[in-house]
XYZ file of C-alpha atoms in Angstrom:
517
model
C 0.075 -0.075 -0.020
C 1.220 3.632 -0.914
C 1.531 6.340 1.186
C -1.338 7.926 0.036
C -3.724 4.961 0.620
C -2.662 4.497 4.358
C -2.823 8.279 4.697
C -6.548 7.996 4.185
C -6.959 4.692 5.606
C -7.706 2.775 2.630
C -5.850 -0.591 3.579
C -8.044 -0.531 6.769
C -11.624 0.293 5.094
C -10.866 -2.523 2.469
C -10.469 -5.008 5.363
C -13.548 -3.671 6.934
C -15.661 -4.248 3.655
C -14.076 -7.464 3.245
C -12.414 -6.538 0.065
C -9.139 -9.003 -0.674
C -6.351 -8.702 -3.183
C -8.263 -11.381 -5.458
C -11.902 -11.636 -4.651
C -12.791 -15.143 -5.968
C -15.916 -15.875 -3.958
C -18.377 -18.678 -4.120
C -20.821 -18.207 -7.295
C -24.075 -19.000 -5.228
C -26.770 -16.322 -4.789
C -26.373 -14.612 -1.755
C -22.458 -15.022 -1.768
C -22.582 -13.622 -4.960
C -19.781 -13.493 -7.863
C -18.201 -15.563 -10.290
C -14.911 -17.541 -10.182
C -13.802 -18.763 -13.468
C -14.185 -15.831 -15.852
C -11.564 -13.518 -16.907
C -9.799 -11.298 -14.157
C -10.830 -8.118 -13.812
C -8.131 -5.771 -12.063
C -9.833 -2.523 -10.565
C -7.381 0.367 -10.504
C -7.807 3.628 -8.424
C -7.921 7.029 -10.669
C -6.757 8.602 -7.278
C -3.178 7.331 -7.656
C -3.330 4.927 -10.575
C -2.680 2.070 -7.918
C -4.048 -1.254 -8.085
C -6.868 -1.885 -5.493
C -7.712 -5.484 -6.078
C -9.085 -8.001 -8.749
C -12.079 -9.765 -9.365
C -13.164 -12.479 -12.056
C -15.900 -11.784 -14.646
C -18.727 -14.534 -15.014
C -18.819 -16.974 -17.587
C -21.880 -17.714 -19.285
C -22.576 -21.097 -17.480
C -22.294 -19.159 -14.314
C -24.916 -16.674 -15.403
C -26.963 -19.530 -16.199
C -26.633 -21.201 -12.855
C -27.099 -17.666 -11.085
C -30.556 -17.179 -13.430
C -31.832 -20.686 -12.038
C -30.830 -19.618 -8.545
C -32.495 -16.460 -8.814
C -35.907 -17.742 -10.173
C -35.967 -20.521 -7.590
C -35.511 -17.607 -4.659
C -38.270 -15.721 -6.696
C -41.104 -18.450 -5.951
C -40.288 -18.405 -2.116
C -39.686 -14.634 -2.031
C -42.888 -13.729 -3.666
C -44.898 -15.400 -0.890
C -43.188 -13.261 1.964
C -45.802 -10.687 3.009
C -44.825 -7.332 1.816
C -44.415 -5.579 5.202
C -41.868 -8.507 6.530
C -39.737 -8.135 3.369
C -39.970 -4.316 4.001
C -38.553 -5.123 7.279
C -35.489 -7.121 6.230
C -34.867 -3.598 3.824
C -34.927 -1.797 7.128
C -32.202 -4.141 8.526
C -30.215 -3.461 5.568
C -30.290 0.300 6.029
C -29.016 -0.181 9.642
C -26.149 -2.127 8.401
C -25.652 0.581 5.708
C -25.483 3.041 8.483
C -22.896 1.066 10.333
C -20.322 0.912 7.222
C -21.102 4.557 6.028
C -17.678 5.966 6.198
C -15.925 2.775 4.916
C -18.485 2.472 2.264
C -18.222 6.201 1.231
C -14.358 6.213 1.350
C -14.234 3.094 -1.049
C -16.779 4.873 -3.524
C -14.597 7.909 -3.339
C -11.268 5.834 -3.816
C -12.545 3.272 -6.491
C -14.404 5.868 -8.725
C -12.679 9.262 -7.871
C -15.476 11.306 -6.946
C -14.993 13.370 -3.395
C -15.270 11.672 -0.029
C -18.329 13.852 0.963
C -19.805 12.818 -2.250
C -19.316 9.329 -1.559
C -20.623 9.851 2.055
C -23.796 11.354 -0.011
C -24.076 8.672 -2.079
C -24.373 6.011 0.839
C -26.797 8.074 2.458
C -28.852 8.203 -0.668
C -28.770 4.576 0.002
C -29.725 4.661 3.486
C -32.778 7.204 2.556
C -34.060 4.668 -0.309
C -34.030 2.083 2.518
C -36.468 4.350 4.473
C -38.563 5.001 1.614
C -38.775 1.074 0.662
C -39.961 0.272 4.461
C -42.869 2.550 4.031
C -43.654 1.729 0.637
C -44.138 -2.048 1.563
C -47.027 -1.183 3.527
C -48.494 0.925 0.545
C -48.515 -1.400 -2.590
C -51.637 -0.104 -3.070
C -54.329 -0.946 -6.147
C -57.467 0.867 -6.952
C -61.073 -0.059 -6.441
C -63.612 0.763 -9.166
C -67.515 0.570 -9.619
C -68.855 -2.174 -11.946
C -71.417 -1.730 -14.504
C -72.715 -5.241 -13.747
C -75.027 -5.996 -10.441
C -73.289 -7.850 -7.748
C -69.713 -7.510 -8.981
C -66.731 -6.012 -7.621
C -63.741 -4.735 -9.629
C -60.533 -3.873 -8.549
C -56.656 -3.577 -9.330
C -53.587 -5.112 -7.909
C -49.770 -5.430 -8.427
C -47.863 -8.666 -8.640
C -43.882 -8.983 -8.417
C -42.650 -9.389 -11.841
C -39.608 -12.017 -10.779
C -36.063 -11.602 -11.868
C -34.970 -7.462 -12.321
C -31.630 -7.142 -13.999
C -30.007 -4.075 -12.842
C -27.020 -2.473 -14.795
C -25.169 0.263 -13.220
C -22.809 2.741 -14.194
C -19.417 3.622 -12.350
C -20.081 7.435 -11.689
C -22.922 6.191 -8.644
C -21.398 2.508 -8.119
C -23.686 1.809 -5.349
C -26.552 4.555 -5.047
C -28.105 3.474 -8.265
C -28.228 -0.302 -7.498
C -29.985 0.454 -4.166
C -32.800 2.809 -6.066
C -33.563 -0.397 -7.940
C -33.086 -3.465 -5.711
C -34.671 -1.803 -2.343
C -37.763 -1.477 -4.418
C -37.913 -4.423 -6.504
C -37.404 -6.486 -2.976
C -40.074 -5.066 -0.950
C -42.169 -5.456 -4.172
C -41.283 -9.352 -4.257
C -38.690 -9.533 -6.924
C -35.372 -10.729 -6.780
C -32.190 -9.153 -8.416
C -29.397 -9.742 -10.541
C -26.861 -6.608 -10.369
C -24.166 -6.191 -13.239
C -21.877 -3.470 -11.838
C -19.748 -1.637 -13.996
C -16.534 -3.363 -14.767
C -14.756 -0.477 -13.591
C -15.880 0.012 -10.269
C -16.538 -3.696 -9.507
C -15.238 -3.700 -5.683
C -17.980 -1.339 -4.576
C -20.403 -3.992 -5.848
C -18.730 -6.586 -3.464
C -18.796 -4.676 -0.573
C -22.486 -3.716 -0.868
C -22.964 -7.640 -0.989
C -20.800 -8.322 2.069
C -22.696 -5.718 3.920
C -26.125 -6.941 3.308
C -25.374 -10.704 3.619
C -25.257 -10.972 7.158
C -28.837 -9.481 6.932
C -29.933 -12.032 4.530
C -28.647 -14.854 6.065
C -30.244 -13.850 9.543
C -33.570 -13.561 7.942
C -32.958 -16.952 5.998
C -33.446 -15.095 2.716
C -33.159 -17.677 0.145
C -30.270 -17.679 -2.091
C -30.760 -15.874 -5.202
C -32.718 -13.082 -3.937
C -29.635 -10.932 -4.316
C -26.920 -11.356 -6.810
C -24.173 -9.694 -8.126
C -22.607 -10.871 -11.712
C -19.249 -9.059 -12.521
C -18.228 -8.409 -16.548
C -18.227 -6.413 -19.707
C -20.930 -5.604 -21.980
C -21.449 -9.270 -22.702
C -23.094 -10.192 -19.413
C -25.690 -7.079 -20.118
C -26.045 -8.678 -23.461
C -26.963 -11.946 -21.751
C -29.356 -10.346 -19.525
C -31.013 -8.271 -22.083
C -31.935 -11.399 -24.557
C -33.168 -13.252 -21.620
C -37.032 -13.622 -21.708
C -36.370 -14.930 -17.915
C -35.544 -11.596 -16.851
C -38.787 -9.629 -17.324
C -37.277 -6.193 -16.363
C -33.748 -4.490 -17.161
C -33.148 -1.412 -15.503
C -29.875 0.167 -17.458
C -28.134 3.407 -16.216
C -25.256 4.602 -18.517
C -24.862 6.159 -21.946
C -27.379 6.715 -24.631
C -25.593 4.135 -26.922
C -25.588 1.628 -24.439
C -29.694 2.187 -23.734
C -30.371 1.754 -27.153
C -28.814 -1.612 -27.347
C -30.528 -2.633 -24.348
C -34.005 -1.198 -25.254
C -33.672 -2.770 -28.707
C -32.876 -6.184 -27.198
C -35.385 -6.177 -24.714
C -38.309 -4.688 -26.700
C -37.659 -7.460 -29.542
C -38.484 -10.157 -26.837
C -41.480 -7.555 -25.415
C -40.002 -7.545 -22.020
C -39.515 -4.177 -19.911
C -36.557 -1.861 -19.870
C -36.108 0.873 -17.279
C -33.665 3.230 -18.890
C -31.896 6.166 -17.218
C -29.601 7.414 -19.765
C -27.427 10.461 -20.654
C -28.083 14.243 -19.892
C -27.194 17.626 -21.587
C -28.455 19.607 -18.778
C -28.860 23.633 -18.738
C -29.569 26.280 -16.313
C -31.134 29.425 -17.513
C -29.865 32.569 -15.394
C -32.139 35.563 -16.056
C -31.884 38.932 -15.324
C -34.088 38.604 -12.324
C -31.563 36.031 -10.540
C -30.188 36.046 -7.397
C -26.293 35.698 -8.710
C -24.640 34.262 -5.502
C -27.291 31.432 -5.557
C -26.545 30.882 -9.338
C -22.957 30.929 -9.052
C -23.103 28.184 -6.260
C -25.275 26.213 -8.245
C -23.456 26.413 -11.617
C -20.194 26.064 -10.273
C -20.938 22.672 -8.392
C -23.243 21.379 -10.825
C -20.441 21.688 -13.441
C -17.709 20.400 -11.624
C -18.871 17.947 -9.056
C -17.841 14.258 -9.601
C -15.562 16.011 -11.977
C -18.182 16.413 -14.687
C -19.119 12.740 -14.541
C -22.850 13.109 -13.625
C -25.711 12.397 -15.780
C -27.125 15.503 -14.248
C -24.118 17.498 -14.428
C -24.338 21.039 -15.735
C -23.008 21.311 -19.357
C -24.375 24.326 -20.530
C -25.253 27.890 -19.174
C -27.864 30.269 -20.895
C -27.425 33.567 -19.779
C -29.592 36.726 -20.217
C -27.311 39.323 -22.259
C -27.632 41.958 -19.646
C -25.898 39.807 -17.274
C -23.686 37.818 -19.561
C -20.344 39.489 -18.843
C -21.114 40.004 -15.238
C -21.684 36.178 -14.564
C -18.855 35.028 -16.978
C -16.266 36.995 -15.043
C -17.562 35.622 -11.878
C -17.455 31.986 -13.355
C -13.802 32.724 -14.159
C -12.968 33.787 -10.733
C -14.899 31.023 -9.242
C -13.055 28.646 -10.968
C -9.644 29.963 -10.231
C -10.377 29.167 -6.753
C -10.973 25.518 -7.426
C -8.625 23.044 -5.523
C -8.160 19.829 -7.900
C -6.534 16.841 -6.480
C -7.184 13.706 -4.031
C -10.802 13.428 -3.425
C -10.196 11.658 -0.044
C -8.593 15.106 1.037
C -11.744 17.011 2.169
C -9.871 20.432 1.171
C -9.979 19.516 -2.488
C -13.149 20.509 -4.714
C -12.438 18.430 -7.847
C -11.070 14.839 -8.038
C -9.967 12.577 -11.252
C -12.042 11.476 -14.015
C -12.647 7.577 -13.710
C -9.619 6.337 -16.087
C -7.405 7.549 -19.126
C -9.816 6.967 -21.641
C -12.223 9.433 -20.236
C -9.373 11.629 -20.324
C -8.965 10.980 -23.765
C -12.833 11.796 -24.177
C -12.152 15.216 -22.799
C -9.200 16.048 -24.599
C -11.200 15.644 -27.742
C -13.957 17.547 -26.559
C -11.906 20.679 -26.185
C -10.322 20.014 -29.614
C -13.409 20.073 -31.295
C -15.095 22.942 -29.272
C -12.200 25.010 -30.547
C -12.251 23.826 -34.086
C -16.015 24.841 -33.960
C -15.153 28.162 -32.897
C -15.610 28.156 -29.265
C -13.701 30.628 -27.247
C -11.923 29.633 -24.431
C -12.877 31.613 -20.913
C -11.030 29.025 -18.561
C -8.580 26.934 -20.184
C -8.572 23.166 -19.692
C -5.637 20.809 -19.712
C -4.307 17.574 -18.009
C -2.372 18.218 -14.598
C 0.631 16.048 -14.144
C 3.365 16.356 -11.385
C 3.038 15.290 -7.617
C -0.506 14.317 -6.850
C -1.218 13.708 -10.315
C 0.528 10.195 -11.204
C -2.524 8.580 -12.146
C -2.784 10.610 -15.214
C -6.767 11.057 -14.581
C -6.674 14.790 -13.315
C -7.656 17.483 -15.564
C -8.723 21.088 -15.314
C -12.789 22.106 -15.332
C -12.797 24.460 -18.564
C -15.469 26.454 -19.634
C -16.154 27.881 -23.474
C -18.097 30.376 -25.225
C -20.104 28.692 -27.693
C -23.139 27.954 -29.558
C -26.072 25.530 -28.815
C -25.821 24.374 -32.368
C -22.419 23.283 -32.317
C -21.892 19.606 -32.623
C -19.945 19.071 -29.701
C -22.467 21.046 -27.564
C -24.945 18.741 -28.689
C -23.172 15.950 -27.065
C -22.709 14.752 -23.805
C -19.196 14.362 -22.621
C -18.293 12.946 -19.206
C -16.025 15.759 -17.895
C -16.007 18.867 -16.094
C -16.708 21.138 -19.508
C -19.316 23.981 -19.449
C -20.511 25.848 -22.603
C -21.959 29.379 -21.859
C -24.346 31.397 -24.225
C -26.507 34.597 -24.156
C -30.263 35.079 -24.908
C -32.599 37.739 -25.229
C -36.133 36.585 -24.337
C -37.247 33.823 -22.117
C -38.791 32.070 -24.878
C -35.544 31.775 -26.668
C -33.829 30.618 -23.632
C -36.083 27.762 -22.886
C -35.583 26.802 -26.939
C -31.885 26.700 -26.468
C -32.393 24.831 -23.381
C -34.699 22.263 -25.215
C -32.788 22.223 -28.130
C -30.853 18.961 -27.416
C -31.582 15.250 -27.948
C -31.487 14.543 -23.953
C -34.181 15.493 -21.912
C -32.893 14.886 -18.048
C -32.429 17.776 -15.985
C -32.927 21.676 -16.075
C -32.879 24.785 -13.943
C -33.845 28.159 -14.226
C -32.559 30.847 -11.619
C -34.675 33.790 -11.089
C -36.796 35.566 -8.229
C -39.603 36.557 -11.085
C -42.865 34.381 -10.354
C -43.797 34.232 -14.086
C -40.233 33.532 -15.495
C -40.423 30.585 -13.007
C -43.798 29.522 -13.833
C -43.283 29.750 -17.522
C -40.140 27.244 -17.300
C -42.274 24.875 -15.370
C -45.456 25.222 -17.584
C -46.330 23.186 -20.910
C -44.254 25.324 -23.038
C -41.345 25.298 -20.526
C -38.722 22.816 -20.121
C -39.190 19.272 -21.696
C -36.975 17.691 -18.859
C -37.773 14.957 -16.550
C -36.568 17.161 -13.954
C -37.162 21.204 -13.931
C -35.807 23.022 -10.976
C -36.274 26.716 -9.875
C -33.255 28.478 -8.026
C -31.291 25.104 -7.359
C -29.106 23.139 -9.750
C -29.291 20.455 -12.159
C -27.601 17.693 -9.929
C -28.739 16.880 -6.192
C -31.982 14.957 -6.786
C -33.714 13.718 -3.682
C -35.080 10.060 -3.574
C -38.557 11.123 -2.604
C -38.993 12.278 -6.570
C -39.013 9.982 -9.263
C -35.727 10.305 -11.101
C -35.366 10.219 -15.114
C -35.999 11.945 -18.131
C -37.126 12.150 -21.676
C -36.099 11.979 -25.453
C -32.649 10.086 -25.513
C -32.439 10.064 -21.568
C -34.692 7.162 -21.867
C -37.932 7.890 -20.356
C -37.328 5.557 -17.276
C -38.173 6.917 -13.662
C -36.239 5.476 -10.463
C -36.489 6.164 -6.772
C -39.224 7.525 -5.435
C -43.111 8.739 -6.188
C -44.603 5.876 -7.709
C -41.719 4.520 -9.613
C -42.284 1.289 -7.902
C -44.787 0.351 -10.320
C -42.551 -0.662 -13.023
C -41.057 -3.275 -10.813
C -44.541 -4.862 -10.600
C -47.341 -6.503 -13.118
C -50.769 -4.933 -12.816
C -53.835 -7.348 -12.543
C -57.460 -6.020 -12.851
C -59.948 -8.277 -10.817
C -63.621 -8.735 -10.939
C -65.414 -10.695 -8.687
C -69.455 -11.669 -9.313
C -70.914 -12.311 -5.933
C -74.494 -12.575 -7.192
C -76.395 -15.805 -8.617
C -76.839 -14.778 -12.114
C -74.253 -14.084 -14.643
C -74.953 -10.464 -16.415
C -72.490 -10.172 -19.302
C -70.612 -6.649 -19.737
C -71.942 -3.630 -22.255
C -75.370 -5.370 -21.820
C -74.873 -8.155 -24.253
C -77.301 -11.071 -23.936
C -76.434 -14.478 -24.401
C -79.089 -16.911 -23.929
C -78.631 -20.839 -24.073
C-alpha cells in the first residue's frame, strides 16, 4: 500500500468491507459472484494503483445464477410485503454502520470526493427508509362495476427477476434505488455493476449478506454478476428477466432497449443528460453561481445531471462570465479523499482522452476559451486522470455542445428573451435535468409550464444535480423515459392485474350483451 493509501485509511477500509487482493468467492446467490472468468483488475483513478482484482462471470455461471434467482423468486414472492420491508430496514441499519467505509471506497475506486461518496451512501440509506414505508403501501384501486353484484379492483404482483445494470459514476446508489424497491415489491435482483467499479458492488453484497442470512432469505434474492458488456447482453436477451433497469450512456441504452423490446420485455432506461441552467436578469447571482459551479465540476463532471450548458441573459452575461472565471480560479483539484479539494480525477485515461477530444472539437468549431482546460501532471497527479475544469463560449448548435461529454466542460451562451432561452435549453436530444435561476414568479412558472422545460427534472433556484430520493428520477427523449427511486416508480417493478368478482347468483354480461342458452 502506498503512503497516500495509508494516510487516508484505505487499507483498513478494504479490510473492514471484506475486500481481498483477489476476490474470487463462491458463485451462489447471496455469496454472489463468479470464480472462473477473466480477471478484472480495479485501479484507483486517485493514484493509479491497483486496489484488488475480481473475476468476470462465465456464461455457465450466468445460467446457474438465473436458475438460482428463479427458484428464490418462488419463495420470496410469498413473503408478506411488510416482512420484506423489515428485511430492507435491517439493510439500511447495516449501511449506517458502514457508511464511512463504503463512502471512502466509493471515493477511492470511482474518484468522487469523500463528501460525495458519503452522500451516495446516504442515498442508499434514504431509499431503504422509503422502501420500508412503501412495503405497506403497494396499493391498487377499487372501481365500480357496471354489472350488479360485481366488484372490480386492481392489484399489483411482483414481476420476477430484475436485472440491474449500473454505471461507474454512482457505483452503489443506483443499485439501491432499484433493488430496495424491487425487493419490497417481491422481486429478486441480479446486479451487473460497471467493470470499472466492481469492488463497490462486492462491498455492498458483503454488507447485506449477514442480513440475508439472519432472516433466512433464500440464495438468489440478491445476486451480483461481474463482467463486461457481454453480461449485459445476456441479461437483455433473456426472456427469464422480465425487467432490465440500465443506467449509462444513450448508446448503451439503445442497445439494451432494442434487445429487451424485441422480446417484449420491460426496460427502465436512465441515460445521458445535456443539462442547462438558465440565468435570467432577475436571478440571485450568488445562489446561481454556487449552483453552476457545483453542477459543472461536481464528480469532475461525471454525473448524468452535470451542468453542461449555461444560458445567460444578455444583460448579465459579462458579469456572470467574470464571476465564473473567478470561481474556477479558486477550485482545488487533487486527491478526493482530502476534503480540502473540490475536484477529483476522471475515472480513467480513456475518459481523459474523451475530455481532450471535446476540447479540441470545441475550438475547431469556433468556441472561445473562458477558462482553459488541460491534463494535470506532477506530484499528486501520477494517475494521469486529473484534468482542469474548462469553460467555453459556444453556440448551442455546435456538434460538440449537442453531445454529452462525461467531463468538467461548461459551455456558456447568451439569450434575449425567455422564449429563446427555453428553446435553447430544449434544443438537444437529451432531456434529463434543467434549472432556471430567477426571483420572478412569471419566469419560473413559464419554465415549469407545458411550454417550458421538456426535461424529466425541472428546478427553480437550485442546480441540475442533487436529486432527492422522494421524487421519481429520470428524463425524456434520449435520456430514455425511465423513472427510478421515489414517487410511484415502484410500479415498474410490478405487473398490474384487474380483478372482477361476481358475488351474485346470475351472470350478467358486460356492455349489456345477451347470450341465452
